[in-house]
């Protein structure tokens, strides 16, 4: 039987090859067939998840609630010291230097990354901005968010901090950061669905020693990760509760 692994669509395109390397590593460790299925958007991915077409996922924190509480997935690992933070940026030529200076009527460039968009909107609240007085322009990638700022088609951009940091120096040099979140307990996680949970003990053993092996370390580097660390049920539930609270607010 072959299983399906997928990755949250917000991962950096530069690391596509890294996930293919990880998929090959995973098959060798578990001695089973695993197919890597990548998606361009969250909507299609969520549809396939609900249709039971996905057995393991490196998921964004927003989707953890659905995966764990509705579909029986179990979070087992997260990348060490890689919390998900949101950056709000503007063009370097903008006269705006703080969120509080932003005015109603601005255009916000964002992706369909739900946790980043939610946090970005919350971070606009000090300027009394919300969905009723800003225009949202949804684009496919963070590179396109940046392009919209640089060509004047948006006033503000929301970025996953990791994605912002990985933009070229040329692009980042033409933008300035107004604010970055500092939540620290929200992060992407590796979750295993009901069909693969028999492999969890072996998977945990191999994942948490992956950085100690030369080949495993090379795979991690290709994914821009240092090492995996365990994620407890309590930590998972806390993160889900926090995200659910932010969304409700």
mmCIF file of C-alpha atoms in Angstrom:
data_model
loop_
_atom_site.group_PDB
_atom_site.id
_atom_site.type_symbol
_atom_site.label_atom_id
_atom_site.label_comp_id
_atom_site.label_asym_id
_atom_site.label_seq_id
_atom_site.Cartn_x
_atom_site.Cartn_y
_atom_site.Cartn_z
ATOM 1 C CA UNK A 1 0.000 0.000 0.000
ATOM 2 C CA UNK A 2 1.277 3.467 -0.880
ATOM 3 C CA UNK A 3 0.588 6.443 1.357
ATOM 4 C CA UNK A 4 0.330 10.140 0.515
ATOM 5 C CA UNK A 5 2.391 12.919 2.074
ATOM 6 C CA UNK A 6 1.658 16.583 1.466
ATOM 7 C CA UNK A 7 3.030 19.948 2.547
ATOM 8 C CA UNK A 8 1.213 23.169 3.395
ATOM 9 C CA UNK A 9 1.214 25.297 0.201
ATOM 10 C CA UNK A 10 2.957 28.156 2.000
ATOM 11 C CA UNK A 11 6.375 26.480 1.974
ATOM 12 C CA UNK A 12 9.136 28.268 0.090
ATOM 13 C CA UNK A 13 9.343 27.137 -3.565
ATOM 14 C CA UNK A 14 13.134 27.029 -3.243
ATOM 15 C CA UNK A 15 12.725 23.987 -1.018
ATOM 16 C CA UNK A 16 10.542 21.839 -3.280
ATOM 17 C CA UNK A 17 13.470 19.524 -3.978
ATOM 18 C CA UNK A 18 14.067 19.216 -0.227
ATOM 19 C CA UNK A 19 10.616 17.769 0.303
ATOM 20 C CA UNK A 20 11.209 15.222 -2.440
ATOM 21 C CA UNK A 21 14.459 14.246 -0.702
ATOM 22 C CA UNK A 22 12.534 13.974 2.580
ATOM 23 C CA UNK A 23 9.909 11.789 0.920
ATOM 24 C CA UNK A 24 12.622 9.410 -0.339
ATOM 25 C CA UNK A 25 14.226 9.372 3.117
ATOM 26 C CA UNK A 26 10.818 8.671 4.687
ATOM 27 C CA UNK A 27 10.165 5.671 2.445
ATOM 28 C CA UNK A 28 13.521 4.167 3.332
ATOM 29 C CA UNK A 29 12.979 4.646 7.062
ATOM 30 C CA UNK A 30 9.482 3.154 7.078
ATOM 31 C CA UNK A 31 10.020 0.638 4.273
ATOM 32 C CA UNK A 32 6.702 1.577 2.653
ATOM 33 C CA UNK A 33 5.672 3.486 -0.453
ATOM 34 C CA UNK A 34 4.976 7.186 0.087
ATOM 35 C CA UNK A 35 3.905 9.590 -2.643
ATOM 36 C CA UNK A 36 4.541 13.327 -2.239
ATOM 37 C CA UNK A 37 1.543 15.368 -3.421
ATOM 38 C CA UNK A 38 2.086 19.124 -3.618
ATOM 39 C CA UNK A 39 -0.669 21.724 -4.019
ATOM 40 C CA UNK A 40 -0.791 25.269 -5.356
ATOM 41 C CA UNK A 41 -3.620 26.325 -3.052
ATOM 42 C CA UNK A 42 -5.126 25.492 0.325
ATOM 43 C CA UNK A 43 -8.640 24.919 -1.038
ATOM 44 C CA UNK A 44 -7.737 21.916 -3.198
ATOM 45 C CA UNK A 45 -5.490 20.482 -0.507
ATOM 46 C CA UNK A 46 -8.217 20.719 2.144
ATOM 47 C CA UNK A 47 -10.686 19.084 -0.232
ATOM 48 C CA UNK A 48 -8.383 16.084 -0.716
ATOM 49 C CA UNK A 49 -7.686 15.900 3.020
ATOM 50 C CA UNK A 50 -11.417 15.691 3.729
ATOM 51 C CA UNK A 51 -11.714 13.022 1.025
ATOM 52 C CA UNK A 52 -9.169 10.922 2.951
ATOM 53 C CA UNK A 53 -6.539 11.192 0.220
ATOM 54 C CA UNK A 54 -3.784 12.385 2.575
ATOM 55 C CA UNK A 55 -2.036 10.246 5.201
ATOM 56 C CA UNK A 56 0.663 12.619 6.468
ATOM 57 C CA UNK A 57 1.030 16.380 6.246
ATOM 58 C CA UNK A 58 3.420 19.150 7.171
ATOM 59 C CA UNK A 59 0.607 21.512 8.090
ATOM 60 C CA UNK A 60 0.226 25.171 8.927
ATOM 61 C CA UNK A 61 -1.178 25.884 12.410
ATOM 62 C CA UNK A 62 -4.528 27.115 11.110
ATOM 63 C CA UNK A 63 -5.351 23.699 9.621
ATOM 64 C CA UNK A 64 -4.280 21.786 12.737
ATOM 65 C CA UNK A 65 -7.735 22.145 14.301
ATOM 66 C CA UNK A 66 -9.481 20.432 11.375
ATOM 67 C CA UNK A 67 -6.816 17.761 11.089
ATOM 68 C CA UNK A 68 -6.635 16.863 14.778
ATOM 69 C CA UNK A 69 -10.142 17.468 16.075
ATOM 70 C CA UNK A 70 -12.176 16.500 13.030
ATOM 71 C CA UNK A 71 -10.093 13.974 11.119
ATOM 72 C CA UNK A 72 -8.088 12.192 13.798
ATOM 73 C CA UNK A 73 -4.588 13.266 12.781
ATOM 74 C CA UNK A 74 -1.878 13.332 15.436
ATOM 75 C CA UNK A 75 0.867 15.961 15.580
ATOM 76 C CA UNK A 76 4.189 14.292 16.322
ATOM 77 C CA UNK A 77 6.927 16.772 15.420
ATOM 78 C CA UNK A 78 7.765 20.366 14.642
ATOM 79 C CA UNK A 79 10.928 22.029 13.339
ATOM 80 C CA UNK A 80 13.173 23.198 16.134
ATOM 81 C CA UNK A 81 13.093 26.935 16.854
ATOM 82 C CA UNK A 82 10.982 27.771 13.806
ATOM 83 C CA UNK A 83 7.813 29.476 15.078
ATOM 84 C CA UNK A 84 5.412 30.912 12.529
ATOM 85 C CA UNK A 85 5.498 34.688 12.736
ATOM 86 C CA UNK A 86 3.803 37.273 10.525
ATOM 87 C CA UNK A 87 5.501 40.306 9.009
ATOM 88 C CA UNK A 88 3.697 43.446 7.814
ATOM 89 C CA UNK A 89 5.764 45.354 5.256
ATOM 90 C CA UNK A 90 5.440 48.326 2.930
ATOM 91 C CA UNK A 91 7.485 49.668 0.056
ATOM 92 C CA UNK A 92 10.732 51.322 1.116
ATOM 93 C CA UNK A 93 9.451 54.453 -0.628
ATOM 94 C CA UNK A 94 6.343 54.612 1.544
ATOM 95 C CA UNK A 95 6.108 57.476 4.015
ATOM 96 C CA UNK A 96 4.493 55.083 6.501
ATOM 97 C CA UNK A 97 6.816 53.984 9.301
ATOM 98 C CA UNK A 98 4.394 52.324 11.741
ATOM 99 C CA UNK A 99 1.105 50.412 11.647
ATOM 100 C CA UNK A 100 -0.636 53.209 13.542
ATOM 101 C CA UNK A 101 -0.049 55.558 10.598
ATOM 102 C CA UNK A 102 -2.027 53.404 8.162
ATOM 103 C CA UNK A 103 -5.371 54.802 7.037
ATOM 104 C CA UNK A 104 -8.723 53.316 6.084
ATOM 105 C CA UNK A 105 -8.973 52.505 2.387
ATOM 106 C CA UNK A 106 -5.554 50.896 2.018
ATOM 107 C CA UNK A 107 -5.020 47.827 -0.158
ATOM 108 C CA UNK A 108 -3.474 44.806 1.537
ATOM 109 C CA UNK A 109 -1.672 42.171 -0.528
ATOM 110 C CA UNK A 110 -1.913 38.735 1.075
ATOM 111 C CA UNK A 111 -1.889 35.046 0.193
ATOM 112 C CA UNK A 112 -4.481 32.405 1.014
ATOM 113 C CA UNK A 113 -2.275 31.340 3.946
ATOM 114 C CA UNK A 114 -4.976 31.534 6.651
ATOM 115 C CA UNK A 115 -2.887 31.873 9.800
ATOM 116 C CA UNK A 116 -0.688 34.611 8.324
ATOM 117 C CA UNK A 117 -3.682 36.545 6.997
ATOM 118 C CA UNK A 118 -5.526 36.238 10.314
ATOM 119 C CA UNK A 119 -2.531 37.431 12.297
ATOM 120 C CA UNK A 120 -1.880 40.240 9.830
ATOM 121 C CA UNK A 121 -5.415 41.558 10.215
ATOM 122 C CA UNK A 122 -5.128 41.420 14.000
ATOM 123 C CA UNK A 123 -1.889 43.387 13.793
ATOM 124 C CA UNK A 124 -3.709 46.135 11.852
ATOM 125 C CA UNK A 125 -6.132 46.719 14.703
ATOM 126 C CA UNK A 126 -4.029 49.495 16.362
ATOM 127 C CA UNK A 127 -4.811 51.581 13.261
ATOM 128 C CA UNK A 128 -8.542 50.804 13.628
ATOM 129 C CA UNK A 129 -8.416 48.769 10.422
ATOM 130 C CA UNK A 130 -10.381 45.618 9.688
ATOM 131 C CA UNK A 131 -12.125 43.846 6.844
ATOM 132 C CA UNK A 132 -14.719 46.616 6.577
ATOM 133 C CA UNK A 133 -12.332 49.447 5.738
ATOM 134 C CA UNK A 134 -9.433 47.838 3.840
ATOM 135 C CA UNK A 135 -9.284 46.194 0.430
ATOM 136 C CA UNK A 136 -7.723 42.741 0.382
ATOM 137 C CA UNK A 137 -5.878 41.569 -2.711
ATOM 138 C CA UNK A 138 -5.218 37.832 -2.551
ATOM 139 C CA UNK A 139 -2.323 36.503 -4.616
ATOM 140 C CA UNK A 140 -0.662 33.107 -5.006
ATOM 141 C CA UNK A 141 2.764 33.592 -3.428
ATOM 142 C CA UNK A 142 4.749 35.866 -1.135
ATOM 143 C CA UNK A 143 6.944 36.873 -4.057
ATOM 144 C CA UNK A 144 3.836 38.265 -5.743
ATOM 145 C CA UNK A 145 2.875 40.022 -2.497
ATOM 146 C CA UNK A 146 6.262 41.762 -2.655
ATOM 147 C CA UNK A 147 5.816 42.629 -6.339
ATOM 148 C CA UNK A 148 2.481 44.265 -5.570
ATOM 149 C CA UNK A 149 4.169 46.482 -2.989
ATOM 150 C CA UNK A 150 7.028 47.397 -5.293
ATOM 151 C CA UNK A 151 4.828 48.249 -8.284
ATOM 152 C CA UNK A 152 2.371 50.269 -6.208
ATOM 153 C CA UNK A 153 -0.603 47.920 -6.563
ATOM 154 C CA UNK A 154 -0.804 47.441 -2.772
ATOM 155 C CA UNK A 155 -0.009 49.620 0.218
ATOM 156 C CA UNK A 156 0.725 46.848 2.713
ATOM 157 C CA UNK A 157 1.834 43.221 2.443
ATOM 158 C CA UNK A 158 1.410 40.287 4.824
ATOM 159 C CA UNK A 159 4.249 37.742 4.867
ATOM 160 C CA UNK A 160 5.126 34.573 6.716
ATOM 161 C CA UNK A 161 8.389 35.690 8.346
ATOM 162 C CA UNK A 162 10.324 32.699 7.032
ATOM 163 C CA UNK A 163 9.106 33.495 3.521
ATOM 164 C CA UNK A 164 10.027 37.163 3.898
ATOM 165 C CA UNK A 165 13.501 36.281 5.145
ATOM 166 C CA UNK A 166 14.063 34.052 2.130
ATOM 167 C CA UNK A 167 13.246 36.744 -0.425
ATOM 168 C CA UNK A 168 16.266 38.012 -2.339
ATOM 169 C CA UNK A 169 18.259 40.872 -0.846
ATOM 170 C CA UNK A 170 17.311 42.926 -3.895
ATOM 171 C CA UNK A 171 13.594 42.586 -3.158
ATOM 172 C CA UNK A 172 13.918 43.023 0.606
ATOM 173 C CA UNK A 173 16.038 46.116 0.024
ATOM 174 C CA UNK A 174 13.028 47.754 -1.632
ATOM 175 C CA UNK A 175 10.718 47.111 1.326
ATOM 176 C CA UNK A 176 10.609 47.952 5.007
ATOM 177 C CA UNK A 177 9.035 46.026 7.861
ATOM 178 C CA UNK A 178 6.490 47.855 9.992
ATOM 179 C CA UNK A 179 5.990 45.101 12.551
ATOM 180 C CA UNK A 180 6.618 41.394 13.127
ATOM 181 C CA UNK A 181 4.555 39.199 15.434
ATOM 182 C CA UNK A 182 6.203 37.516 18.426
ATOM 183 C CA UNK A 183 3.835 34.738 19.423
ATOM 184 C CA UNK A 184 6.509 31.978 19.401
ATOM 185 C CA UNK A 185 4.104 29.096 20.165
ATOM 186 C CA UNK A 186 2.490 28.868 16.720
ATOM 187 C CA UNK A 187 4.297 26.736 14.184
ATOM 188 C CA UNK A 188 3.981 24.274 11.331
ATOM 189 C CA UNK A 189 3.812 20.647 12.434
ATOM 190 C CA UNK A 190 4.165 17.164 11.000
ATOM 191 C CA UNK A 191 0.872 15.332 11.469
ATOM 192 C CA UNK A 192 0.081 11.659 10.865
ATOM 193 C CA UNK A 193 -3.380 10.503 9.828
ATOM 194 C CA UNK A 194 -5.229 7.436 11.157
ATOM 195 C CA UNK A 195 -4.030 5.242 8.277
ATOM 196 C CA UNK A 196 -0.353 5.692 9.206
ATOM 197 C CA UNK A 197 -0.439 5.913 12.987
ATOM 198 C CA UNK A 198 0.944 2.388 13.362
ATOM 199 C CA UNK A 199 4.234 3.856 12.072
ATOM 200 C CA UNK A 200 4.435 6.633 14.673
ATOM 201 C CA UNK A 201 6.891 4.915 17.083
ATOM 202 C CA UNK A 202 9.365 4.152 14.297
ATOM 203 C CA UNK A 203 8.780 7.536 12.673
ATOM 204 C CA UNK A 204 9.466 9.414 15.901
ATOM 205 C CA UNK A 205 12.626 7.400 16.512
ATOM 206 C CA UNK A 206 13.989 8.220 13.048
ATOM 207 C CA UNK A 207 12.838 11.854 12.912
ATOM 208 C CA UNK A 208 14.359 12.892 16.219
ATOM 209 C CA UNK A 209 17.740 11.412 15.343
ATOM 210 C CA UNK A 210 17.654 12.573 11.733
ATOM 211 C CA UNK A 211 20.057 15.463 12.326
ATOM 212 C CA UNK A 212 22.665 13.089 13.788
ATOM 213 C CA UNK A 213 23.001 11.148 10.533
ATOM 214 C CA UNK A 214 24.984 12.649 7.651
ATOM 215 C CA UNK A 215 22.361 11.846 5.010
ATOM 216 C CA UNK A 216 19.501 12.877 7.266
ATOM 217 C CA UNK A 217 21.243 16.141 8.092
ATOM 218 C CA UNK A 218 21.668 16.835 4.381
ATOM 219 C CA UNK A 219 17.957 16.280 3.785
ATOM 220 C CA UNK A 220 17.078 18.659 6.606
ATOM 221 C CA UNK A 221 19.375 21.320 5.195
ATOM 222 C CA UNK A 222 17.696 20.999 1.793
ATOM 223 C CA UNK A 223 14.383 21.743 3.575
ATOM 224 C CA UNK A 224 15.972 24.679 5.428
ATOM 225 C CA UNK A 225 15.457 22.917 8.772
ATOM 226 C CA UNK A 226 17.930 22.163 11.566
ATOM 227 C CA UNK A 227 16.200 19.271 13.288
ATOM 228 C CA UNK A 228 12.825 17.943 14.409
ATOM 229 C CA UNK A 229 11.618 18.104 17.988
ATOM 230 C CA UNK A 230 8.704 16.276 19.641
ATOM 231 C CA UNK A 231 5.291 17.868 19.815
ATOM 232 C CA UNK A 232 3.097 16.740 22.695
ATOM 233 C CA UNK A 233 -0.675 16.470 22.689
ATOM 234 C CA UNK A 234 -0.843 19.283 25.253
ATOM 235 C CA UNK A 235 1.246 21.582 23.046
ATOM 236 C CA UNK A 236 -0.917 20.729 20.053
ATOM 237 C CA UNK A 237 -4.152 21.491 21.894
ATOM 238 C CA UNK A 238 -2.765 24.769 23.253
ATOM 239 C CA UNK A 239 -1.768 25.917 19.769
ATOM 240 C CA UNK A 240 -5.142 24.940 18.313
ATOM 241 C CA UNK A 241 -7.003 26.770 21.092
ATOM 242 C CA UNK A 242 -4.885 29.878 20.514
ATOM 243 C CA UNK A 243 -5.496 29.887 16.761
ATOM 244 C CA UNK A 244 -9.224 29.285 17.275
ATOM 245 C CA UNK A 245 -9.352 32.230 19.691
ATOM 246 C CA UNK A 246 -7.556 34.517 17.239
ATOM 247 C CA UNK A 247 -9.907 33.516 14.426
ATOM 248 C CA UNK A 248 -13.004 34.123 16.570
ATOM 249 C CA UNK A 249 -11.723 37.532 17.598
#
